[in-house]
mmCIF file of C-alpha atoms in Angstrom:
data_model
loop_
_atom_site.group_PDB
_atom_site.id
_atom_site.type_symbol
_atom_site.label_atom_id
_atom_site.label_comp_id
_atom_site.label_asym_id
_atom_site.label_seq_id
_atom_site.Cartn_x
_atom_site.Cartn_y
_atom_site.Cartn_z
ATOM 1 C CA UNK A 1 136.733 159.171 152.528
ATOM 2 C CA UNK A 2 139.834 160.780 151.030
ATOM 3 C CA UNK A 3 141.607 157.393 150.955
ATOM 4 C CA UNK A 4 138.694 155.874 149.037
ATOM 5 C CA UNK A 5 138.729 158.794 146.612
ATOM 6 C CA UNK A 6 142.436 158.321 145.925
ATOM 7 C CA UNK A 7 141.807 154.643 145.215
ATOM 8 C CA UNK A 8 138.848 155.288 142.891
ATOM 9 C CA UNK A 9 140.316 158.285 141.051
ATOM 10 C CA UNK A 10 142.487 156.292 138.577
ATOM 11 C CA UNK A 11 139.472 154.184 137.592
ATOM 12 C CA UNK A 12 137.376 157.272 137.033
ATOM 13 C CA UNK A 13 140.083 158.905 134.930
ATOM 14 C CA UNK A 14 140.303 155.861 132.677
ATOM 15 C CA UNK A 15 136.523 155.892 132.333
ATOM 16 C CA UNK A 16 136.388 159.541 131.403
ATOM 17 C CA UNK A 17 139.164 159.312 128.828
ATOM 18 C CA UNK A 18 138.157 155.960 127.323
ATOM 19 C CA UNK A 19 134.387 155.956 127.097
ATOM 20 C CA UNK A 20 133.221 159.203 128.623
ATOM 21 C CA UNK A 21 130.266 158.661 130.935
ATOM 22 C CA UNK A 22 126.974 158.646 129.102
ATOM 23 C CA UNK A 23 123.734 159.925 130.539
ATOM 24 C CA UNK A 24 120.967 158.020 128.794
ATOM 25 C CA UNK A 25 117.221 157.479 128.805
ATOM 26 C CA UNK A 26 116.896 153.741 128.273
ATOM 27 C CA UNK A 27 113.101 153.708 127.962
ATOM 28 C CA UNK A 28 110.105 155.855 127.124
ATOM 29 C CA UNK A 29 107.892 156.710 130.063
ATOM 30 C CA UNK A 30 104.802 154.747 129.069
ATOM 31 C CA UNK A 31 101.509 155.284 130.854
ATOM 32 C CA UNK A 32 103.216 154.751 134.221
ATOM 33 C CA UNK A 33 105.639 157.592 133.545
ATOM 34 C CA UNK A 34 108.957 155.997 134.493
ATOM 35 C CA UNK A 35 111.520 158.542 133.335
ATOM 36 C CA UNK A 36 114.926 158.843 134.935
ATOM 37 C CA UNK A 37 118.278 159.583 133.342
ATOM 38 C CA UNK A 38 120.893 156.894 133.963
ATOM 39 C CA UNK A 39 124.675 157.233 134.067
ATOM 40 C CA UNK A 40 126.431 154.500 132.082
ATOM 41 C CA UNK A 41 130.131 153.695 131.909
ATOM 42 C CA UNK A 42 129.951 150.531 129.802
ATOM 43 C CA UNK A 43 128.171 149.934 126.517
ATOM 44 C CA UNK A 44 124.890 148.081 126.177
ATOM 45 C CA UNK A 45 126.528 145.771 123.613
ATOM 46 C CA UNK A 46 129.233 144.683 126.067
ATOM 47 C CA UNK A 47 126.726 143.886 128.798
ATOM 48 C CA UNK A 48 124.447 142.025 126.381
ATOM 49 C CA UNK A 49 127.356 139.966 125.076
ATOM 50 C CA UNK A 50 128.464 139.076 128.584
ATOM 51 C CA UNK A 51 124.870 138.212 129.508
ATOM 52 C CA UNK A 52 124.461 135.905 126.509
ATOM 53 C CA UNK A 53 127.663 134.072 127.381
ATOM 54 C CA UNK A 54 126.681 133.779 131.028
ATOM 55 C CA UNK A 55 123.182 132.591 130.106
ATOM 56 C CA UNK A 56 124.445 129.945 127.690
ATOM 57 C CA UNK A 57 126.791 128.598 130.353
ATOM 58 C CA UNK A 58 124.003 128.490 132.944
ATOM 59 C CA UNK A 59 121.595 126.682 130.621
ATOM 60 C CA UNK A 60 124.297 124.179 129.654
ATOM 61 C CA UNK A 61 124.945 123.504 133.342
ATOM 62 C CA UNK A 62 121.207 123.163 134.014
ATOM 63 C CA UNK A 63 120.890 120.707 131.121
ATOM 64 C CA UNK A 64 123.814 118.705 132.466
ATOM 65 C CA UNK A 65 122.179 118.555 135.895
ATOM 66 C CA UNK A 66 118.814 117.605 134.344
ATOM 67 C CA UNK A 67 116.938 120.583 135.804
ATOM 68 C CA UNK A 68 116.219 122.356 132.504
ATOM 69 C CA UNK A 69 112.652 122.383 131.124
ATOM 70 C CA UNK A 70 111.551 119.093 132.678
ATOM 71 C CA UNK A 71 107.825 119.822 132.247
ATOM 72 C CA UNK A 72 106.911 120.595 128.634
ATOM 73 C CA UNK A 73 103.475 121.965 129.559
ATOM 74 C CA UNK A 74 104.951 124.459 132.033
ATOM 75 C CA UNK A 75 107.571 125.585 129.534
ATOM 76 C CA UNK A 76 104.956 126.123 126.834
ATOM 77 C CA UNK A 77 102.748 128.057 129.274
ATOM 78 C CA UNK A 78 105.538 130.381 130.384
ATOM 79 C CA UNK A 79 106.787 130.948 126.840
ATOM 80 C CA UNK A 80 103.299 131.854 125.640
ATOM 81 C CA UNK A 81 102.955 134.466 128.380
ATOM 82 C CA UNK A 82 106.434 135.901 127.812
ATOM 83 C CA UNK A 83 105.817 136.143 124.064
ATOM 84 C CA UNK A 84 102.756 138.315 124.688
ATOM 85 C CA UNK A 85 104.674 140.517 127.107
ATOM 86 C CA UNK A 86 107.624 140.874 124.722
ATOM 87 C CA UNK A 87 105.274 142.025 121.968
ATOM 88 C CA UNK A 88 104.376 145.011 124.153
ATOM 89 C CA UNK A 89 107.969 145.940 124.997
ATOM 90 C CA UNK A 90 108.134 148.369 122.066
ATOM 91 C CA UNK A 91 105.991 150.796 124.045
ATOM 92 C CA UNK A 92 109.035 151.394 126.235
ATOM 93 C CA UNK A 93 111.837 150.975 123.696
ATOM 94 C CA UNK A 94 111.648 150.478 119.938
ATOM 95 C CA UNK A 95 114.475 147.937 119.718
ATOM 96 C CA UNK A 96 113.156 145.528 122.350
ATOM 97 C CA UNK A 97 110.661 143.512 120.252
ATOM 98 C CA UNK A 98 113.582 142.448 118.031
ATOM 99 C CA UNK A 99 115.655 141.114 120.948
ATOM 100 C CA UNK A 100 116.439 137.398 120.832
ATOM 101 C CA UNK A 101 114.029 136.610 123.648
ATOM 102 C CA UNK A 102 114.505 133.282 125.391
ATOM 103 C CA UNK A 103 112.901 131.866 128.517
ATOM 104 C CA UNK A 104 113.458 128.544 130.256
ATOM 105 C CA UNK A 105 112.089 126.835 133.355
ATOM 106 C CA UNK A 106 114.563 125.585 135.968
ATOM 107 C CA UNK A 107 113.640 122.934 138.525
ATOM 108 C CA UNK A 108 114.535 124.467 141.877
ATOM 109 C CA UNK A 109 112.787 125.177 145.176
ATOM 110 C CA UNK A 110 114.057 128.745 145.006
ATOM 111 C CA UNK A 111 111.421 131.480 144.658
ATOM 112 C CA UNK A 112 113.081 133.267 141.787
ATOM 113 C CA UNK A 113 112.875 134.528 138.225
ATOM 114 C CA UNK A 114 115.126 136.849 136.260
ATOM 115 C CA UNK A 115 115.744 138.497 132.897
ATOM 116 C CA UNK A 116 119.257 139.338 131.766
ATOM 117 C CA UNK A 117 120.220 142.057 129.300
ATOM 118 C CA UNK A 118 118.823 141.385 125.840
ATOM 119 C CA UNK A 119 115.892 139.253 127.026
ATOM 120 C CA UNK A 120 117.499 136.058 128.360
ATOM 121 C CA UNK A 121 115.116 134.779 131.055
ATOM 122 C CA UNK A 122 114.366 131.992 133.508
ATOM 123 C CA UNK A 123 111.723 131.173 136.100
ATOM 124 C CA UNK A 124 112.114 128.567 138.841
ATOM 125 C CA UNK A 125 109.581 125.866 139.671
ATOM 126 C CA UNK A 126 109.689 126.890 143.328
ATOM 127 C CA UNK A 127 107.973 130.105 142.272
ATOM 128 C CA UNK A 128 105.886 128.740 139.422
ATOM 129 C CA UNK A 129 104.540 125.612 141.117
ATOM 130 C CA UNK A 130 105.330 126.259 144.770
ATOM 131 C CA UNK A 131 103.123 129.375 144.831
ATOM 132 C CA UNK A 132 100.638 127.930 142.317
ATOM 133 C CA UNK A 133 100.812 131.005 140.109
ATOM 134 C CA UNK A 134 97.969 131.900 137.777
ATOM 135 C CA UNK A 135 98.718 133.104 134.236
ATOM 136 C CA UNK A 136 98.097 136.679 135.409
ATOM 137 C CA UNK A 137 100.567 136.211 138.273
ATOM 138 C CA UNK A 138 103.181 134.708 135.947
ATOM 139 C CA UNK A 139 102.723 137.782 133.749
ATOM 140 C CA UNK A 140 103.287 139.964 136.826
ATOM 141 C CA UNK A 141 106.529 138.132 137.641
ATOM 142 C CA UNK A 142 107.909 138.094 134.124
ATOM 143 C CA UNK A 143 106.727 141.614 133.319
ATOM 144 C CA UNK A 144 108.648 142.828 136.361
ATOM 145 C CA UNK A 145 111.798 140.976 135.268
ATOM 146 C CA UNK A 146 111.489 142.165 131.661
ATOM 147 C CA UNK A 147 111.246 145.716 132.988
ATOM 148 C CA UNK A 148 114.669 145.347 134.636
ATOM 149 C CA UNK A 149 116.124 144.448 131.227
ATOM 150 C CA UNK A 150 114.300 147.235 129.393
ATOM 151 C CA UNK A 151 115.631 149.772 131.897
ATOM 152 C CA UNK A 152 119.123 148.216 131.638
ATOM 153 C CA UNK A 153 119.408 148.052 135.401
ATOM 154 C CA UNK A 154 122.249 145.507 135.158
ATOM 155 C CA UNK A 155 124.264 147.859 132.939
ATOM 156 C CA UNK A 156 123.594 150.699 135.348
ATOM 157 C CA UNK A 157 124.745 148.620 138.308
ATOM 158 C CA UNK A 158 127.878 147.431 136.495
ATOM 159 C CA UNK A 159 128.631 151.098 135.768
ATOM 160 C CA UNK A 160 128.166 151.986 139.417
ATOM 161 C CA UNK A 161 130.429 149.106 140.394
ATOM 162 C CA UNK A 162 133.107 150.501 138.096
ATOM 163 C CA UNK A 163 132.749 154.023 139.410
ATOM 164 C CA UNK A 164 133.123 152.954 143.035
ATOM 165 C CA UNK A 165 136.053 150.649 142.354
ATOM 166 C CA UNK A 166 134.127 147.590 143.583
ATOM 167 C CA UNK A 167 133.959 145.805 140.242
ATOM 168 C CA UNK A 168 136.106 145.288 137.179
ATOM 169 C CA UNK A 169 138.437 147.993 135.939
ATOM 170 C CA UNK A 170 137.029 150.185 133.214
ATOM 171 C CA UNK A 171 140.042 149.579 131.008
ATOM 172 C CA UNK A 172 139.561 145.833 131.273
ATOM 173 C CA UNK A 173 135.861 146.051 130.545
ATOM 174 C CA UNK A 174 136.483 147.913 127.319
ATOM 175 C CA UNK A 175 138.565 145.082 125.935
ATOM 176 C CA UNK A 176 135.834 142.493 126.354
ATOM 177 C CA UNK A 177 138.238 139.605 125.685
ATOM 178 C CA UNK A 178 140.358 137.206 127.699
ATOM 179 C CA UNK A 179 140.506 137.846 131.413
ATOM 180 C CA UNK A 180 138.814 141.205 130.961
ATOM 181 C CA UNK A 181 135.879 139.491 129.267
ATOM 182 C CA UNK A 182 135.686 136.976 132.094
ATOM 183 C CA UNK A 183 135.740 139.804 134.632
ATOM 184 C CA UNK A 184 132.844 141.509 132.870
ATOM 185 C CA UNK A 185 130.870 138.251 132.793
ATOM 186 C CA UNK A 186 131.520 137.787 136.486
ATOM 187 C CA UNK A 187 130.366 141.285 137.317
ATOM 188 C CA UNK A 188 127.224 140.913 135.203
ATOM 189 C CA UNK A 189 126.478 137.645 136.975
ATOM 190 C CA UNK A 190 127.008 139.226 140.391
ATOM 191 C CA UNK A 191 124.645 142.137 139.778
ATOM 192 C CA UNK A 192 122.095 139.832 138.110
ATOM 193 C CA UNK A 193 121.948 136.998 140.628
ATOM 194 C CA UNK A 194 123.715 137.875 143.874
ATOM 195 C CA UNK A 195 123.272 141.542 144.738
ATOM 196 C CA UNK A 196 119.779 142.873 145.485
ATOM 197 C CA UNK A 197 118.305 145.554 143.273
ATOM 198 C CA UNK A 198 117.879 149.003 144.766
ATOM 199 C CA UNK A 199 114.472 150.252 145.898
ATOM 200 C CA UNK A 200 114.478 152.607 142.937
ATOM 201 C CA UNK A 201 115.090 149.793 140.459
ATOM 202 C CA UNK A 202 112.461 147.572 142.072
ATOM 203 C CA UNK A 203 109.858 150.337 141.985
ATOM 204 C CA UNK A 204 110.584 151.093 138.326
ATOM 205 C CA UNK A 205 110.291 147.401 137.447
ATOM 206 C CA UNK A 206 107.029 147.083 139.394
ATOM 207 C CA UNK A 207 105.449 150.007 137.551
ATOM 208 C CA UNK A 208 106.611 149.044 134.067
ATOM 209 C CA UNK A 209 105.733 145.423 134.785
ATOM 210 C CA UNK A 210 102.068 146.144 135.507
ATOM 211 C CA UNK A 211 101.807 148.149 132.292
ATOM 212 C CA UNK A 212 103.369 145.371 130.208
ATOM 213 C CA UNK A 213 100.946 142.873 131.748
ATOM 214 C CA UNK A 214 97.942 145.121 131.147
ATOM 215 C CA UNK A 215 98.854 145.795 127.521
ATOM 216 C CA UNK A 216 99.355 142.047 126.975
ATOM 217 C CA UNK A 217 95.844 141.327 128.280
ATOM 218 C CA UNK A 218 96.778 140.118 131.780
ATOM 219 C CA UNK A 219 95.117 141.578 134.849
ATOM 220 C CA UNK A 220 97.633 144.027 136.373
ATOM 221 C CA UNK A 221 95.999 143.591 139.787
ATOM 222 C CA UNK A 222 97.525 140.102 139.890
ATOM 223 C CA UNK A 223 100.745 141.786 141.016
ATOM 224 C CA UNK A 224 99.009 142.341 144.363
ATOM 225 C CA UNK A 225 98.050 138.695 144.864
ATOM 226 C CA UNK A 226 101.541 137.698 143.734
ATOM 227 C CA UNK A 227 103.213 139.821 146.398
ATOM 228 C CA UNK A 228 100.728 138.614 149.014
ATOM 229 C CA UNK A 229 101.910 135.090 148.239
ATOM 230 C CA UNK A 230 105.522 136.248 148.341
ATOM 231 C CA UNK A 231 104.938 137.964 151.681
ATOM 232 C CA UNK A 232 103.624 134.708 153.138
ATOM 233 C CA UNK A 233 107.025 133.163 152.345
ATOM 234 C CA UNK A 234 109.042 136.079 153.768
ATOM 235 C CA UNK A 235 108.350 135.979 157.491
ATOM 236 C CA UNK A 236 110.970 137.873 159.435
ATOM 237 C CA UNK A 237 112.001 140.103 156.531
ATOM 238 C CA UNK A 238 113.665 143.352 157.686
ATOM 239 C CA UNK A 239 111.653 146.598 157.755
ATOM 240 C CA UNK A 240 111.905 148.857 154.727
ATOM 241 C CA UNK A 241 114.529 151.217 156.122
ATOM 242 C CA UNK A 242 116.881 148.258 156.707
ATOM 243 C CA UNK A 243 116.401 146.776 153.262
ATOM 244 C CA UNK A 244 117.251 147.742 149.697
ATOM 245 C CA UNK A 245 113.839 146.411 148.675
ATOM 246 C CA UNK A 246 110.549 148.169 149.387
ATOM 247 C CA UNK A 247 108.539 146.644 152.230
ATOM 248 C CA UNK A 248 105.607 144.461 151.226
ATOM 249 C CA UNK A 249 103.152 147.044 152.552
ATOM 250 C CA UNK A 250 104.569 150.002 150.634
ATOM 251 C CA UNK A 251 105.129 147.854 147.562
ATOM 252 C CA UNK A 252 101.519 146.702 147.499
ATOM 253 C CA UNK A 253 100.302 150.262 147.996
ATOM 254 C CA UNK A 254 102.328 151.441 145.002
ATOM 255 C CA UNK A 255 101.325 148.462 142.882
ATOM 256 C CA UNK A 256 97.642 149.031 143.653
ATOM 257 C CA UNK A 257 97.877 152.641 142.513
ATOM 258 C CA UNK A 258 99.698 151.837 139.282
ATOM 259 C CA UNK A 259 97.585 148.774 138.500
ATOM 260 C CA UNK A 260 94.543 151.039 138.704
ATOM 261 C CA UNK A 261 96.238 153.534 136.384
ATOM 262 C CA UNK A 262 96.733 150.922 133.655
ATOM 263 C CA UNK A 263 93.333 149.217 133.996
ATOM 264 C CA UNK A 264 92.011 150.999 130.856
ATOM 265 C CA UNK A 265 94.883 149.414 128.896
ATOM 266 C CA UNK A 266 93.937 145.986 130.238
ATOM 267 C CA UNK A 267 90.269 146.501 129.418
ATOM 268 C CA UNK A 268 91.150 147.623 125.886
ATOM 269 C CA UNK A 269 93.413 144.591 125.373
ATOM 270 C CA UNK A 270 90.621 142.251 126.496
ATOM 271 C CA UNK A 271 88.108 143.522 123.934
#
């Protein structure tokens, strides 16, 4: 422990003298009441810039490999749903509706979707078509991913990576150019696509996601059928105490409770 502390201490000192750790509230609580202070050691602008660069590179690669937006009807469907969800994002943070939202569909058997900082999104056909998602279920998926971006979970995880000495150096991150910029992009990519979210982050995204869906006029209870479908594809998953993700059982229990809480919002949106 003391050896680790000696290794991390210089990084922490640079952080404290260069950007001073910020404790922030990234979102309002909404009807679901998600309110937790977050410790940040890198600016939102730096993470958003790195995310945009990473996203552009990924979409260019997808276009080159001919896996980008191959089905116009599916792309239009997903974009329509995301547009309605994005319109409701101001409930949680005033700046979010003005983000440069972008969503694309990637042809892949992978059961995946994601939203990077600033609203750069993708959903994979393995999830969209493989699980035969309804519009309500697509809203559940994308609402969950949007919630990660609204809460700036990637920025929080990059900050944690800095603090523990497992990611880029704080001094390098502040520069945002050259090798330092590449390091930041790499770290953003790692926390976005490779490392699993914590249980806390997943629970926050679940709760905010059902509220976004409800306010946009999508049945929040679809999150339950979505995770039932996901569970059918996850045989042999580790029990909750061995995983950073909530178990399917506890996740569905929490989703059921919060979907019920936001049902009045859904009913009002449907009038």
